[in-house]
Amino acid sequence: MEIPYTFEVRRDTGLTNGKIGLWLFLASEVMLFGALFASYILIRTGAPNWPRGDTILNVPLATFNTIVLISSSVTMVMAWASLVRGSFATFRIYMGATILLGFVFLVVKYFEYSHKFHDGLYPSTNNFLAIYFTLTGLHMLHVAGGMALNAWFWGPGAKLWKTNPVWFTNRVEHSGLFWHFVDLVWIFLFPTLYLL
Amino acid sequence: MTQPGAVTAPQPHVAHQSHHEELGFWRQYVFSVDHKVIGIQYAITGLLFLLFGFSLMMLMRWQLAYPGAALPLVGNLFGEARMPGGTMLPEFYNELGAMHGTIMVFLGVVPLAVGGFGNFVVPLQIGAPDMAFPRLNMASYWFFFLGGVTMLASFFVPGGAAQSGWTSYTPLSVLAGTGQTMWLIGMLFLITSSLLGAVNFITTIIQLRVRGLTFMRFPFFVWTQLVTSFLLLLAFPPLQAAAIMQMMDRVAGTSFFMPSGLVVSGQVLTAAGGGNPLLWQHLFWFLAHPEVYVLILPAMGIVAEVIANNTRKPLWGYRSMVYSLMFLGFMSFLVWAHHMFMTGMGTAMAAFFQTTTMIISIPSVVILTALLISLWGGSIRFNTPMLFALGFLPMFGIGGLTGLPLGFNVSDIPLHDTYYVIGHFHYVVAPGTIFALFAGVYYWYPKATGRKMNETLGKIHFFGSLVCMNVIFMPMFLMGLAGVSRRLFDGGETYAFAQPVLHLNVVSSWGAWILAIFQIPFIFNFFWSIWKGEKTDENPWQATTLEWAAPSPPPHGNFLEPPQAYRGPYEYSVPGAARDYTPQHEA
Ligand code: HEM
Ligand SMILES: [Cu+2]
């Protein structure tokens, strides 16, 4: 049995199932991070004093990481665009680059974290650090999830390209939308935690 | 944006090849991707959890009626740590209370109403072969299952299950034992399950409805599932965020919810402090108010189906019901702090939330009134599903009306956290939602099995339950008005002002135990009818909606021919028609 509109577009909605599903999922993600940002605001406004981010955190490293993630979004688009143009080989290269950049982000984050722990700064130290570790930790989980997804399409999932290129292209596009979302979250996190 | 020539891609289908005949036992009944099997899995698991949650409550009712008395027969089975000599300890009472609430809401009603009926009925009612994402559907059942197992396992960790109520208010819950950590893990599983389900339902309803089935031709039940899914999708993530923060507080020692200088048993806590305990309440109720609509909307949907079918009339005011439903869904995100009038939030905030609360009551009243007027002038068939649907109307009515005084700041302050509140929401969820769910079981049973459940047993079940429900919950209003608090492990025995109403505890408890006896005909009927029930054709109730166009039980893929919708959902007694019903799929 076959589910309609898995890869072909439904006329009246103009969408595939996967596309709607992905946007709905992103809506729930917005609520998740939205709730955490709201909690941050409530706790910060209620605090008698609050450290500025750059007095505790490493702004240059985070700036570097911001550039890394934004570049990875660009390579992600290129990966998808290669598929649309029918060039699987360039897709492989750009997708590989996207995964690699995600990896660089995580490595930098690892050094930031271990430096904090080394200085005796833990989530339990104060609420600034509690928020910092919780938000960036959750974000890192999302980065890892996106990388896993992309790795799947780079590797074993790419078999689909041979049997159903349209569907495969759609799926890579969806993976890309998720990746852009993860990027976007970081673009909010960076100024909120490091600069304000 | 994408589709390079998307419409012209008739490629072979890699994912869902149709060799379902060859599926082994495990793939067909356990790890199935068929929405009907998953629906039945959800329904049966949900029913079992309802029974379990009810059993916890029957234990509590003993302690409330006869505080300190040893429980006969089974009292010694719970061990010295919980019931020494058969007498219940307060900690055990708290465990039972918190888990009763959690299990009933998250593992009983929602899985049955949304996971069970939603999964089984929605794709059939929109003429679809299955859900949009069958494997995701299976995943969401198994996440739910894991959540359930985690909750059950929490009874066996040192210190027992969660004891901070189903609301898990901080800072109490942060200081509680290991059971609370299990509760949080369990909730994370359940939230994941709900999110996957919600994405799947919305996509299915929007994308897979058959030709001709426009939104205003949806059966009302489909509408309720659509709105419910949006509530689950958008309200659960904030609780997920809250659960993550509570977990951090408990495990990593953060202070999201821990105020500075908290003193516990004479000791100042060492946590960093600076957190906000009320933040938890906001995040919790931001989920939990929409959650009460998740408990009630599918029930309204079932009742609407059954009423239209058994009055042999179109629903009165279908459109106003649909618009009310959408408005209700939207408003349910703006009323949460009516649960927090006691937190000293200030008059401006209180005024805002009591106003939104009064506004949200309007669409609920519209829907209930439309259902009531639908009865007018019908030639009503009083079969078991209809009796339960009819029972729902006044019971939900009582629950709803007694909620109004709780929505006003002034009258909520004396009533808050008393048995009046317990009475109020149980009228909504027990003789309300649960009755509607029973109506659904009796109504769609023939679709799932090809046989009807026994009517006589059904009627015993209904009338017995109706009487008992009122015997249980009506006294709670009186106790609450007399000032008896909820969550008291002795039922109020130590309070002088409670003395005149204490005997009501005994009434209520006997009501609960007799209610249990009246569920036996149902349980028996449920199994017996699988083999011995009266055989039916595909449309035993002479109904109009699309699910009745499929064979009973429908095969994998549902319809022999993809149906098409030619008309609205409830064309009963159309003047000039040959029969008193004109199905949606007939041209
Ligand atoms: C007919 C069967 C039921 C009976 C006899 C019953 C009885 C009770 C009683 C007496 C309490 C108050 C306990 C206390 O405050 O110490 C309670 C609490 C509660 N019940 Fe039920 N109940 C029933 C069904 C349900 C159902 C179907 C639901 C939900 C769908 C439900 C949800 C809750 C919740 C959320 C609480 C609050 C728990 C807490 O304080 O944290 N109950 N129930
Ligand atoms: Cu509410």
Coordinates of N, CA and C in Angstrom, one line a residue, chain B residues 318-514:
Chain B
Y318 N -24.0 23.1 12.7 CA -22.6 22.5 12.5 C -21.6 23.6 12.3
R319 N -21.9 24.6 11.5 CA -20.9 25.6 11.3 C -20.5 26.4 12.5
S320 N -21.5 26.8 13.3 CA -21.2 27.5 14.5 C -20.4 26.6 15.5
M321 N -20.7 25.3 15.4 CA -19.9 24.4 16.3 C -18.4 24.4 15.8
V322 N -18.2 24.4 14.5 CA -16.8 24.3 14.0 C -16.1 25.6 14.3
Y323 N -16.7 26.8 14.1 CA -16.1 28.0 14.4 C -15.8 28.2 15.9
S324 N -16.8 27.7 16.7 CA -16.6 27.7 18.2 C -15.3 26.9 18.6
L325 N -15.2 25.8 17.9 CA -14.1 24.9 18.2 C -12.8 25.6 17.9
M326 N -12.7 26.2 16.8 CA -11.5 26.9 16.5 C -11.2 28.0 17.4
F327 N -12.2 28.8 17.8 CA -12.0 29.9 18.7 C -11.6 29.4 20.1
L328 N -12.2 28.3 20.5 CA -11.9 27.6 21.7 C -10.4 27.2 21.8
G329 N -10.0 26.6 20.7 CA -8.6 26.1 20.6 C -7.6 27.3 20.7
F330 N -7.9 28.4 20.1 CA -7.1 29.6 20.1 C -7.1 30.1 21.5
M331 N -8.3 30.3 22.1 CA -8.4 31.0 23.4 C -7.7 30.2 24.5
S332 N -7.7 28.8 24.3 CA -7.2 28.0 25.4 C -5.7 28.3 25.7
F333 N -5.0 29.0 24.9 CA -3.6 29.4 25.2 C -3.6 30.7 26.0
L334 N -4.7 31.3 26.3 CA -4.7 32.6 26.9 C -5.4 32.6 28.3
V335 N -5.6 31.5 28.9 CA -6.3 31.5 30.1 C -5.6 30.8 31.3
W336 N -4.3 30.4 31.0 CA -3.7 29.5 32.0 C -3.6 29.9 33.4
A337 N -3.4 31.3 33.6 CA -3.2 31.7 34.9 C -4.4 31.8 35.8
H338 N -5.6 31.3 35.3 CA -6.7 31.2 36.2 C -6.5 30.1 37.2
H339 N -5.5 29.3 37.0 CA -5.1 28.3 38.0 C -4.3 28.9 39.1
M340 N -3.9 30.2 38.9 CA -2.9 30.7 39.8 C -3.4 32.0 40.5
F341 N -4.7 32.1 40.7 CA -5.2 33.3 41.3 C -4.6 33.5 42.7
M342 N -4.3 32.4 43.3 CA -3.8 32.4 44.7 C -2.3 32.8 44.8
T343 N -1.6 33.0 43.7 CA -0.2 33.3 43.8 C 0.1 34.7 44.0
G344 N -0.9 35.6 44.2 CA -0.6 37.0 44.4 C -0.1 37.6 43.1
M345 N -0.8 37.4 42.0 CA -0.3 37.9 40.8 C -0.8 39.4 40.5
G346 N -1.6 39.9 41.4 CA -2.0 41.3 41.2 C -3.3 41.4 40.5
T347 N -4.0 42.5 40.7 CA -5.4 42.6 40.2 C -5.4 42.8 38.7
A348 N -4.4 43.4 38.1 CA -4.5 43.6 36.7 C -4.4 42.3 35.9
M349 N -3.4 41.4 36.4 CA -3.3 40.1 35.8 C -4.5 39.3 36.0
A350 N -5.0 39.3 37.2 CA -6.2 38.5 37.6 C -7.4 39.0 36.7
A351 N -7.5 40.3 36.5 CA -8.6 40.8 35.7 C -8.5 40.2 34.3
F352 N -7.3 40.3 33.7 CA -7.1 39.8 32.4 C -7.5 38.3 32.3
F353 N -7.0 37.5 33.2 CA -7.2 36.1 33.1 C -8.7 35.7 33.4
Q354 N -9.3 36.4 34.3 CA -10.7 36.1 34.5 C -11.6 36.5 33.3
T355 N -11.2 37.6 32.6 CA -11.9 38.0 31.4 C -11.8 36.9 30.3
T356 N -10.5 36.5 30.0 CA -10.3 35.5 29.0 C -11.1 34.2 29.3
T357 N -11.1 33.9 30.6 CA -11.8 32.7 31.0 C -13.3 32.7 30.8
M358 N -13.8 33.9 31.1 CA -15.3 34.0 30.8 C -15.5 34.0 29.3
I359 N -14.6 34.5 28.5 CA -14.8 34.5 27.0 C -14.7 33.1 26.5
I360 N -13.8 32.3 27.0 CA -13.6 31.0 26.5 C -14.8 30.1 26.9
S361 N -15.6 30.5 27.9 CA -16.7 29.6 28.2 C -17.8 29.7 27.2
I362 N -17.8 30.8 26.4 CA -18.9 31.0 25.4 C -18.9 29.9 24.3
P363 N -17.7 29.7 23.7 CA -17.8 28.7 22.6 C -18.1 27.3 23.2
S364 N -17.7 27.0 24.4 CA -18.0 25.7 25.0 C -19.5 25.6 25.1
V365 N -20.1 26.7 25.6 CA -21.6 26.7 25.8 C -22.3 26.6 24.4
V366 N -21.7 27.2 23.4 CA -22.3 27.1 22.0 C -22.3 25.7 21.6
I367 N -21.2 25.0 21.7 CA -21.1 23.6 21.3 C -22.1 22.7 22.0
L368 N -22.1 22.9 23.4 CA -23.0 22.0 24.2 C -24.5 22.3 23.8
T369 N -24.8 23.6 23.6 CA -26.2 24.0 23.3 C -26.6 23.4 21.9
A370 N -25.7 23.5 21.0 CA -26.0 23.0 19.6 C -26.3 21.5 19.7
L371 N -25.5 20.8 20.5 CA -25.7 19.3 20.7 C -27.1 19.1 21.3
L372 N -27.4 19.9 22.3 CA -28.7 19.7 23.0 C -29.9 20.0 22.0
I373 N -29.8 21.1 21.2 CA -30.8 21.4 20.3 C -30.9 20.4 19.2
S374 N -29.8 19.7 18.9 CA -29.8 18.7 17.9 C -30.8 17.6 18.2
L375 N -31.1 17.4 19.5 CA -32.0 16.4 19.9 C -33.4 16.7 19.6
W376 N -33.7 18.0 19.5 CA -35.1 18.5 19.4 C -35.7 17.9 18.1
G377 N -36.9 17.3 18.3 CA -37.6 16.8 17.1 C -37.0 15.6 16.4
G378 N -36.0 15.0 17.0 CA -35.4 13.8 16.4 C -36.3 12.5 16.8
S379 N -36.2 11.5 16.0 CA -36.8 10.2 16.5 C -35.7 9.4 17.1
I380 N -35.4 9.6 18.3 CA -34.2 9.1 18.9 C -34.1 7.6 19.1
R381 N -33.0 7.0 18.7 CA -32.8 5.6 19.0 C -32.0 5.5 20.3
F382 N -32.5 4.8 21.3 CA -31.8 4.8 22.6 C -30.9 3.5 22.7
N383 N -29.9 3.4 21.8 CA -29.0 2.3 22.0 C -27.9 2.7 22.9
T384 N -27.0 1.7 23.3 CA -26.0 2.0 24.3 C -25.1 3.2 24.0
P385 N -24.5 3.3 22.7 CA -23.7 4.5 22.5 C -24.5 5.8 22.7
M386 N -25.8 5.8 22.3 CA -26.6 7.0 22.4 C -26.8 7.3 23.9
L387 N -27.0 6.3 24.7 CA -27.3 6.6 26.2 C -26.0 7.2 26.7
F388 N -24.9 6.7 26.4 CA -23.7 7.4 27.0 C -23.5 8.8 26.4
A389 N -23.8 9.0 25.2 CA -23.7 10.3 24.6 C -24.7 11.3 25.3
L390 N -25.9 10.8 25.6 CA -26.9 11.6 26.3 C -26.5 11.9 27.7
G391 N -25.9 10.9 28.3 CA -25.4 11.0 29.7 C -24.3 12.1 29.7
F392 N -23.5 12.1 28.7 CA -22.4 13.1 28.6 C -22.9 14.5 28.8
L393 N -24.1 14.9 28.1 CA -24.5 16.3 28.0 C -24.7 16.9 29.4
P394 N -25.6 16.3 30.3 CA -25.8 17.0 31.6 C -24.6 16.9 32.5
M395 N -23.8 15.8 32.4 CA -22.7 15.6 33.2 C -21.6 16.7 32.9
F396 N -21.3 16.8 31.6 CA -20.4 17.8 31.2 C -20.9 19.2 31.5
G397 N -22.2 19.3 31.4 CA -22.9 20.6 31.8 C -22.6 21.0 33.2
I398 N -22.8 20.0 34.1 CA -22.5 20.3 35.5 C -21.1 20.7 35.7
G399 N -20.2 19.9 35.1 CA -18.8 20.2 35.2 C -18.4 21.6 34.7
G400 N -19.0 21.9 33.6 CA -18.7 23.2 33.0 C -19.2 24.4 33.9
L401 N -20.5 24.3 34.3 CA -21.1 25.4 35.0 C -20.4 25.6 36.4
T402 N -20.0 24.5 37.0 CA -19.4 24.7 38.3 C -18.0 25.2 38.1
G403 N -17.5 25.2 36.9 CA -16.2 25.8 36.7 C -16.2 27.4 36.7
L404 N -17.4 27.9 36.4 CA -17.4 29.4 36.3 C -17.0 30.1 37.5
P405 N -17.5 29.7 38.7 CA -17.0 30.3 39.9 C -15.5 30.2 40.1
L406 N -14.9 29.2 39.6 CA -13.5 29.0 39.7 C -12.7 30.0 38.8
G407 N -13.4 30.5 37.8 CA -12.8 31.4 36.8 C -12.8 32.8 37.3
F408 N -13.6 33.1 38.3 CA -13.6 34.5 38.8 C -12.6 34.5 40.0
N409 N -11.8 35.5 40.0 CA -10.8 35.7 41.0 C -11.4 35.6 42.4
V410 N -12.5 36.4 42.6 CA -13.0 36.5 44.0 C -13.6 35.2 44.5
S411 N -14.4 34.5 43.6 CA -15.0 33.3 44.2 C -14.0 32.1 44.1
D412 N -12.9 32.3 43.3 CA -11.9 31.2 43.3 C -11.1 31.1 44.6
I413 N -10.9 32.3 45.2 CA -10.0 32.3 46.4 C -10.5 31.3 47.5
P414 N -11.8 31.4 47.9 CA -12.2 30.4 48.9 C -12.3 29.0 48.4
L415 N -12.5 28.8 47.1 CA -12.8 27.5 46.5 C -11.5 26.8 46.1
H416 N -10.5 27.5 45.8 CA -9.2 27.0 45.3 C -8.7 25.9 46.2
D417 N -8.2 24.8 45.5 CA -7.7 23.6 46.3 C -8.6 23.0 47.3
T418 N -9.9 23.1 47.1 CA -10.8 22.4 47.9 C -11.4 21.2 47.1
Y419 N -12.2 20.4 47.8 CA -12.8 19.3 47.1 C -13.8 19.8 46.0
Y420 N -14.2 21.1 46.1 CA -15.1 21.6 45.1 C -14.4 21.5 43.7
V421 N -13.1 21.8 43.7 CA -12.4 21.7 42.5 C -12.3 20.3 41.9
I422 N -12.1 19.4 42.9 CA -12.0 18.0 42.5 C -13.3 17.6 41.9
G423 N -14.4 18.0 42.5 CA -15.8 17.6 42.0 C -15.9 18.2 40.6
H424 N -15.6 19.5 40.5 CA -15.8 20.2 39.2 C -15.0 19.5 38.1
F425 N -13.7 19.2 38.2 CA -13.1 18.7 37.0 C -13.4 17.2 36.8
H426 N -13.7 16.5 37.9 CA -14.1 15.1 37.6 C -15.5 15.0 36.9
Y427 N -16.4 16.0 37.2 CA -17.6 15.9 36.3 C -17.3 16.1 34.9
V428 N -16.3 16.9 34.6 CA -15.9 17.1 33.2 C -15.2 15.8 32.6
V429 N -14.2 15.2 33.4 CA -13.5 14.2 32.8 C -14.0 12.8 33.1
A430 N -14.7 12.6 34.2 CA -15.2 11.2 34.5 C -16.5 10.9 33.9
P431 N -17.6 11.4 34.4 CA -18.9 11.2 33.7 C -19.0 11.9 32.4
G432 N -18.1 12.9 32.2 CA -18.1 13.6 30.9 C -17.3 12.8 29.9
T433 N -16.0 13.1 29.9 CA -15.1 12.5 28.9 C -15.2 10.9 28.9
I434 N -15.1 10.3 30.0 CA -15.1 8.8 30.0 C -16.4 8.3 29.4
F435 N -17.5 8.9 29.7 CA -18.8 8.5 29.1 C -18.7 8.6 27.6
A436 N -18.2 9.7 27.1 CA -18.1 9.9 25.7 C -17.2 8.8 25.1
L437 N -16.1 8.4 25.8 CA -15.2 7.4 25.3 C -15.9 6.1 25.3
F438 N -16.7 5.8 26.3 CA -17.5 4.5 26.3 C -18.4 4.6 25.1
A439 N -19.1 5.7 24.8 CA -20.0 5.8 23.7 C -19.2 5.4 22.4
G440 N -18.0 6.0 22.3 CA -17.2 5.7 21.1 C -16.8 4.2 21.0
V441 N -16.5 3.6 22.2 CA -16.2 2.1 22.1 C -17.4 1.3 21.6
Y442 N -18.6 1.6 22.1 CA -19.8 0.9 21.7 C -20.1 1.2 20.2
Y443 N -19.8 2.4 19.8 CA -20.3 2.9 18.5 C -19.4 2.3 17.4
W444 N -18.0 2.4 17.6 CA -17.1 1.9 16.6 C -16.7 0.5 16.7
Y445 N -17.1 -0.2 17.8 CA -16.7 -1.6 18.0 C -17.0 -2.4 16.7
P446 N -18.3 -2.3 16.1 CA -18.6 -3.1 15.0 C -17.6 -2.8 13.8
K447 N -17.1 -1.6 13.7 CA -16.2 -1.3 12.6 C -14.9 -2.0 12.8
A448 N -14.5 -2.1 14.1 CA -13.2 -2.8 14.3 C -13.3 -4.3 14.3
T449 N -14.4 -4.8 14.6 CA -14.5 -6.3 14.8 C -15.5 -7.0 13.9
G450 N -16.4 -6.2 13.3 CA -17.5 -6.8 12.5 C -18.6 -7.4 13.4
R451 N -18.6 -7.1 14.7 CA -19.6 -7.5 15.6 C -20.0 -6.4 16.5
K452 N -21.3 -6.5 17.0 CA -21.8 -5.5 17.9 C -21.6 -6.0 19.4
M453 N -21.4 -5.0 20.3 CA -21.4 -5.4 21.7 C -22.8 -5.6 22.2
N454 N -23.0 -6.4 23.2 CA -24.3 -6.7 23.7 C -25.0 -5.5 24.3
E455 N -26.3 -5.3 23.9 CA -27.0 -4.1 24.4 C -27.4 -4.2 25.8
T456 N -27.9 -5.4 26.3 CA -28.3 -5.5 27.7 C -27.2 -5.2 28.6
L457 N -26.1 -5.8 28.4 CA -24.9 -5.5 29.3 C -24.5 -4.1 29.2
G458 N -24.6 -3.5 28.0 CA -24.3 -2.1 27.8 C -25.2 -1.2 28.6
K459 N -26.5 -1.6 28.7 CA -27.4 -0.7 29.4 C -27.2 -0.8 30.9
I460 N -26.9 -2.0 31.4 CA -26.5 -2.2 32.8 C -25.3 -1.3 33.1
H461 N -24.3 -1.4 32.2 CA -23.1 -0.6 32.4 C -23.4 0.9 32.5
F462 N -24.3 1.3 31.6 CA -24.6 2.8 31.5 C -25.3 3.2 32.8
F463 N -26.4 2.6 33.1 CA -27.2 3.1 34.2 C -26.5 3.0 35.5
G464 N -25.8 1.9 35.7 CA -25.1 1.7 36.9 C -24.0 2.8 37.1
S465 N -23.3 3.0 36.0 CA -22.2 4.0 36.0 C -22.8 5.4 36.3
L466 N -23.9 5.7 35.6 CA -24.4 7.1 35.7 C -24.8 7.4 37.2
V467 N -25.4 6.4 37.9 CA -25.8 6.6 39.3 C -24.6 6.8 40.1
C468 N -23.6 5.8 39.9 CA -22.5 5.9 40.8 C -21.6 7.1 40.6
M469 N -21.5 7.6 39.4 CA -20.7 8.8 39.2 C -21.2 9.9 40.0
N470 N -22.5 10.1 40.0 CA -23.1 11.2 40.8 C -23.0 11.0 42.3
V471 N -23.1 9.7 42.7 CA -22.9 9.5 44.1 C -21.5 9.8 44.6
I472 N -20.5 9.5 43.7 CA -19.1 9.8 44.0 C -18.9 11.3 44.0
F473 N -19.3 12.0 43.0 CA -18.8 13.4 42.8 C -19.7 14.5 43.3
M474 N -21.0 14.2 43.5 CA -21.8 15.3 44.0 C -21.4 15.7 45.4
P475 N -21.2 14.7 46.3 CA -20.8 15.0 47.7 C -19.5 15.9 47.7
M476 N -18.7 15.8 46.7 CA -17.4 16.5 46.8 C -17.7 18.0 46.7
F477 N -18.7 18.4 46.0 CA -19.1 19.8 46.0 C -19.4 20.3 47.4
L478 N -20.2 19.5 48.1 CA -20.6 19.9 49.4 C -19.4 20.0 50.4
M479 N -18.6 19.0 50.3 CA -17.4 19.0 51.1 C -16.5 20.2 50.8
G480 N -16.3 20.5 49.5 CA -15.5 21.6 49.1 C -16.1 23.0 49.6
L481 N -17.4 23.1 49.5 CA -18.0 24.3 50.0 C -17.9 24.5 51.5
A482 N -17.8 23.3 52.2 CA -17.6 23.4 53.6 C -16.2 23.7 54.0
G483 N -15.3 23.7 52.9 CA -13.9 24.1 53.2 C -12.9 23.0 53.3
V484 N -13.3 21.8 52.9 CA -12.3 20.7 53.1 C -11.3 20.7 51.9
S485 N -10.1 20.7 52.2 CA -9.0 20.8 51.2 C -8.8 19.5 50.5
R486 N -8.3 19.6 49.2 CA -7.9 18.4 48.5 C -6.6 17.9 49.0
R487 N -6.1 16.8 48.6 CA -4.8 16.2 48.9 C -4.6 16.0 50.4
L488 N -5.7 15.8 51.2 CA -5.6 15.5 52.6 C -5.6 14.0 52.7
F489 N -4.6 13.5 53.4 CA -4.5 12.0 53.4 C -5.5 11.4 54.4
D490 N -6.1 12.3 55.3 CA -7.1 11.7 56.2 C -8.5 12.2 55.9
G491 N -8.7 12.8 54.7 CA -10.0 13.2 54.3 C -10.5 14.4 55.1
G492 N -9.7 15.0 55.9 CA -10.2 16.2 56.7 C -10.5 15.9 58.2
E493 N -10.2 14.6 58.6 CA -10.6 14.2 59.9 C -10.2 15.1 61.1
T494 N -9.0 15.7 60.9 CA -8.4 16.5 62.0 C -9.0 17.9 62.1
Y495 N -9.8 18.3 61.2 CA -10.3 19.7 61.2 C -11.7 19.7 61.8
A496 N -11.9 20.7 62.7 CA -13.2 20.8 63.4 C -14.3 21.1 62.4
F497 N -14.0 22.1 61.5 CA -15.1 22.5 60.6 C -15.5 21.4 59.6
A498 N -14.7 20.4 59.4 CA -15.0 19.4 58.5 C -15.9 18.3 59.0
Q499 N -16.1 18.3 60.4 CA -16.8 17.2 61.0 C -18.2 17.0 60.4
P500 N -19.0 18.1 60.2 CA -20.4 17.9 59.7 C -20.4 17.2 58.4
V501 N -19.4 17.3 57.6 CA -19.5 16.7 56.2 C -18.6 15.4 56.0
L502 N -18.0 15.0 57.1 CA -17.1 13.8 56.9 C -17.8 12.6 56.5
H503 N -19.0 12.4 56.9 CA -19.7 11.2 56.5 C -19.9 11.1 55.0
L504 N -19.8 12.3 54.3 CA -19.9 12.2 52.8 C -18.8 11.5 52.2
N505 N -17.6 11.5 52.9 CA -16.5 10.7 52.4 C -16.9 9.2 52.2
V506 N -17.6 8.7 53.2 CA -18.0 7.3 53.1 C -19.0 7.1 51.9
V507 N -19.9 8.0 51.7 CA -20.8 7.9 50.6 C -20.0 7.8 49.3
S508 N -19.1 8.8 49.1 CA -18.3 8.9 47.9 C -17.5 7.6 47.7
S509 N -16.9 7.1 48.7 CA -16.1 5.9 48.6 C -16.9 4.7 48.1
W510 N -18.1 4.5 48.8 CA -18.9 3.4 48.4 C -19.3 3.5 46.9
G511 N -19.6 4.8 46.5 CA -19.9 5.0 45.1 C -18.8 4.5 44.2
A512 N -17.6 4.8 44.6 CA -16.4 4.5 43.7 C -16.3 2.9 43.6
W513 N -16.5 2.3 44.8 CA -16.3 0.8 44.7 C -17.4 0.1 44.0
I514 N -18.7 0.7 44.1 CA -19.8 0.1 43.3 C -19.6 0.4 41.9

